[in-house]
Amino acid sequence: MNSPLRRFSAVSLLAAGLLSLSGCQTPRDAKYIESGGASTVVTLDQINIQDWNRAADAMVASLLSSGVLERVPEQPAVLAISRIVNNTQQQVDTDSLTKKIRVALNQSGKVITTTTLGLGGKVEDPLAKESAEMAAMLAGQKQVTRLPYYTLSGKLLEDRAQAGKVKQVTYTFQLSLTTVKDGLAVWEEEKQITKQGTRSSVGW
Amino acid sequence: MKSLALFAASAALLLALTGCQTNVNTVSRAEPLARPTLVNDKRIVTDRTLGDLIGVVSVNETIVSGNLRKVQVTLENLRDNNREIRYRFEWVDQDGMGVGGVSELWLPLVLAGRETRSVSTVATSPRAVDFTLKIVEGK
């Protein structure tokens, strides 16, 4: 092989290698990525955004497929969010799960969530509650609050295991939908998400 | 010496390959009782490599909660080794506009060798009429 051809081949190979590497390399400069998308960071010590998304998606699909929402006497059914117990090692805002579920159920037209009734009297929208009370008082009427037909409760669990350098964490998301009038759980679901590795990574 | 190196390389390659090989054997009812409503699908393959690795066996749909569409796509790993993919469902309404929702997210799926698995989604809006399933190779 003559030397210009050899040089051309070497340069081409180098360029191809660089191009292919640059397509997959870890970004150094900050940039926008799709929230919860395939480029998001995966860690072993916390529930990542994609974990919340996956859990919420599975819960919504299960609830909508179960048929229980068709059995309510008046649609949309009113839902109140009850206690979501966090038994993981980290401090999380359980709205990361429940809000996604609420949004999806609201979109479906099957369920609406009350924001003026909360666990232990702590309401999500105190202004709406006070305004309703004020309006009722000015009208000389007793305030009528639409009571929830369902309540949503649940628990977050964490299980850790290690074999040598390989760490494994399983997050378990449990939810129950209870009918207020009889206190029976008409729908229950559990979704487990397991992550394994030696260190955090970008993309999955 | 050269043949020994060749043998060692072949053995290492075989070991590496068999480490990822887990084919699935199955047994099911000979005459299925299920009567799925199959959907005539349109497939667009832009990644021929992936198209040769993962096949779409069937697409079926049903209605849940009175007026919400649920679709299920059955995928097949066409090779003997484990295959990791990511998939995402997207919904559009009667006017072709995207509906969005929590179900529109990329999800991982690992298929063992020759395994057939179903992935499904429920449209969170009664306006959703058509869907697209996107599949890409995993990391």
mmCIF file of N, CA and C in Angstrom, chain B residues 3 9 16 18-19 28-29 32-33 38 41 47 57-60 62 68-69 78 81 93 103 110 120-121 131:
data_model
loop_
_atom_site.group_PDB
_atom_site.id
_atom_site.type_symbol
_atom_site.label_atom_id
_atom_site.label_comp_id
_atom_site.label_asym_id
_atom_site.label_seq_id
_atom_site.Cartn_x
_atom_site.Cartn_y
_atom_site.Cartn_z
ATOM 1 N N SER B 3 -1.713 -20.992 17.058
ATOM 2 C CA SER B 3 -2.968 -21.740 17.188
ATOM 3 C C SER B 3 -3.481 -21.709 18.629
ATOM 4 N N ALA B 9 -8.504 -17.133 22.214
ATOM 5 C CA ALA B 9 -9.393 -16.036 21.815
ATOM 6 C C ALA B 9 -10.795 -16.567 21.528
ATOM 7 N N ALA B 16 -17.801 -15.308 26.553
ATOM 8 C CA ALA B 16 -18.452 -13.996 26.629
ATOM 9 C C ALA B 16 -19.849 -14.051 26.041
ATOM 10 N N THR B 18 -21.781 -16.832 25.631
ATOM 11 C CA THR B 18 -22.698 -17.676 26.394
ATOM 12 C C THR B 18 -23.128 -16.994 27.678
ATOM 13 N N GLY B 19 -22.309 -16.083 28.177
ATOM 14 C CA GLY B 19 -22.671 -15.352 29.388
ATOM 15 C C GLY B 19 -23.926 -14.526 29.203
ATOM 16 N N SER B 28 -47.966 -23.148 26.720
ATOM 17 C CA SER B 28 -49.248 -22.451 26.899
ATOM 18 C C SER B 28 -50.365 -23.316 26.314
ATOM 19 N N ARG B 29 -51.592 -22.887 26.491
ATOM 20 C CA ARG B 29 -52.751 -23.626 25.990
ATOM 21 C C ARG B 29 -52.679 -23.754 24.459
ATOM 22 N N PRO B 32 -55.923 -21.243 22.431
ATOM 23 C CA PRO B 32 -56.156 -20.144 23.376
ATOM 24 C C PRO B 32 -57.635 -19.736 23.461
ATOM 25 N N LEU B 33 -58.058 -19.417 24.682
ATOM 26 C CA LEU B 33 -59.434 -18.955 24.885
ATOM 27 C C LEU B 33 -59.545 -17.460 24.585
ATOM 28 N N LEU B 38 -57.352 -7.555 17.198
ATOM 29 C CA LEU B 38 -56.070 -7.178 16.598
ATOM 30 C C LEU B 38 -56.192 -5.881 15.798
ATOM 31 N N ASP B 41 -51.483 -2.801 11.741
ATOM 32 C CA ASP B 41 -50.475 -1.802 12.065
ATOM 33 C C ASP B 41 -49.621 -1.410 10.871
ATOM 34 N N ASP B 47 -34.046 2.006 11.858
ATOM 35 C CA ASP B 47 -32.857 1.314 12.363
ATOM 36 C C ASP B 47 -32.975 -0.157 11.966
ATOM 37 N N VAL B 57 -44.862 -8.921 16.965
ATOM 38 C CA VAL B 57 -45.692 -10.100 16.697
ATOM 39 C C VAL B 57 -47.133 -9.689 16.436
ATOM 40 N N SER B 58 -47.679 -8.854 17.313
ATOM 41 C CA SER B 58 -49.078 -8.446 17.144
ATOM 42 C C SER B 58 -49.355 -7.162 17.912
ATOM 43 N N VAL B 59 -50.445 -6.523 17.528
ATOM 44 C CA VAL B 59 -50.930 -5.325 18.233
ATOM 45 C C VAL B 59 -52.421 -5.535 18.473
ATOM 46 N N ASN B 60 -52.821 -5.434 19.717
ATOM 47 C CA ASN B 60 -54.258 -5.543 19.991
ATOM 48 C C ASN B 60 -54.716 -4.452 20.935
ATOM 49 N N THR B 62 -58.164 -2.764 23.430
ATOM 50 C CA THR B 62 -59.435 -2.949 24.123
ATOM 51 C C THR B 62 -59.836 -1.609 24.725
ATOM 52 N N LEU B 68 -61.741 4.554 27.612
ATOM 53 C CA LEU B 68 -60.299 4.769 27.442
ATOM 54 C C LEU B 68 -59.673 3.602 26.675
ATOM 55 N N ARG B 69 -58.834 3.949 25.711
ATOM 56 C CA ARG B 69 -58.208 2.900 24.905
ATOM 57 C C ARG B 69 -56.976 2.322 25.598
ATOM 58 N N LEU B 78 -35.590 -11.654 18.338
ATOM 59 C CA LEU B 78 -35.329 -12.575 17.227
ATOM 60 C C LEU B 78 -33.974 -13.266 17.335
ATOM 61 N N ASN B 81 -29.459 -14.037 22.266
ATOM 62 C CA ASN B 81 -28.926 -13.374 23.462
ATOM 63 C C ASN B 81 -29.889 -12.318 24.008
ATOM 64 N N ASP B 93 -55.170 12.610 19.311
ATOM 65 C CA ASP B 93 -56.633 12.663 19.289
ATOM 66 C C ASP B 93 -57.141 12.591 17.849
ATOM 67 N N SER B 103 -48.340 8.598 30.684
ATOM 68 C CA SER B 103 -47.934 7.336 30.059
ATOM 69 C C SER B 103 -46.939 7.540 28.925
ATOM 70 N N VAL B 110 -36.074 -5.610 29.044
ATOM 71 C CA VAL B 110 -35.039 -6.601 28.707
ATOM 72 C C VAL B 110 -35.733 -7.878 28.266
ATOM 73 N N SER B 120 -47.791 -2.651 27.207
ATOM 74 C CA SER B 120 -49.112 -2.054 27.025
ATOM 75 C C SER B 120 -49.167 -0.669 27.635
ATOM 76 N N THR B 121 -50.195 0.043 27.254
ATOM 77 C CA THR B 121 -50.418 1.377 27.821
ATOM 78 C C THR B 121 -51.906 1.684 27.776
ATOM 79 N N PHE B 131 -52.334 5.678 18.341
ATOM 80 C CA PHE B 131 -51.107 5.593 19.140
ATOM 81 C C PHE B 131 -49.918 5.310 18.225
#
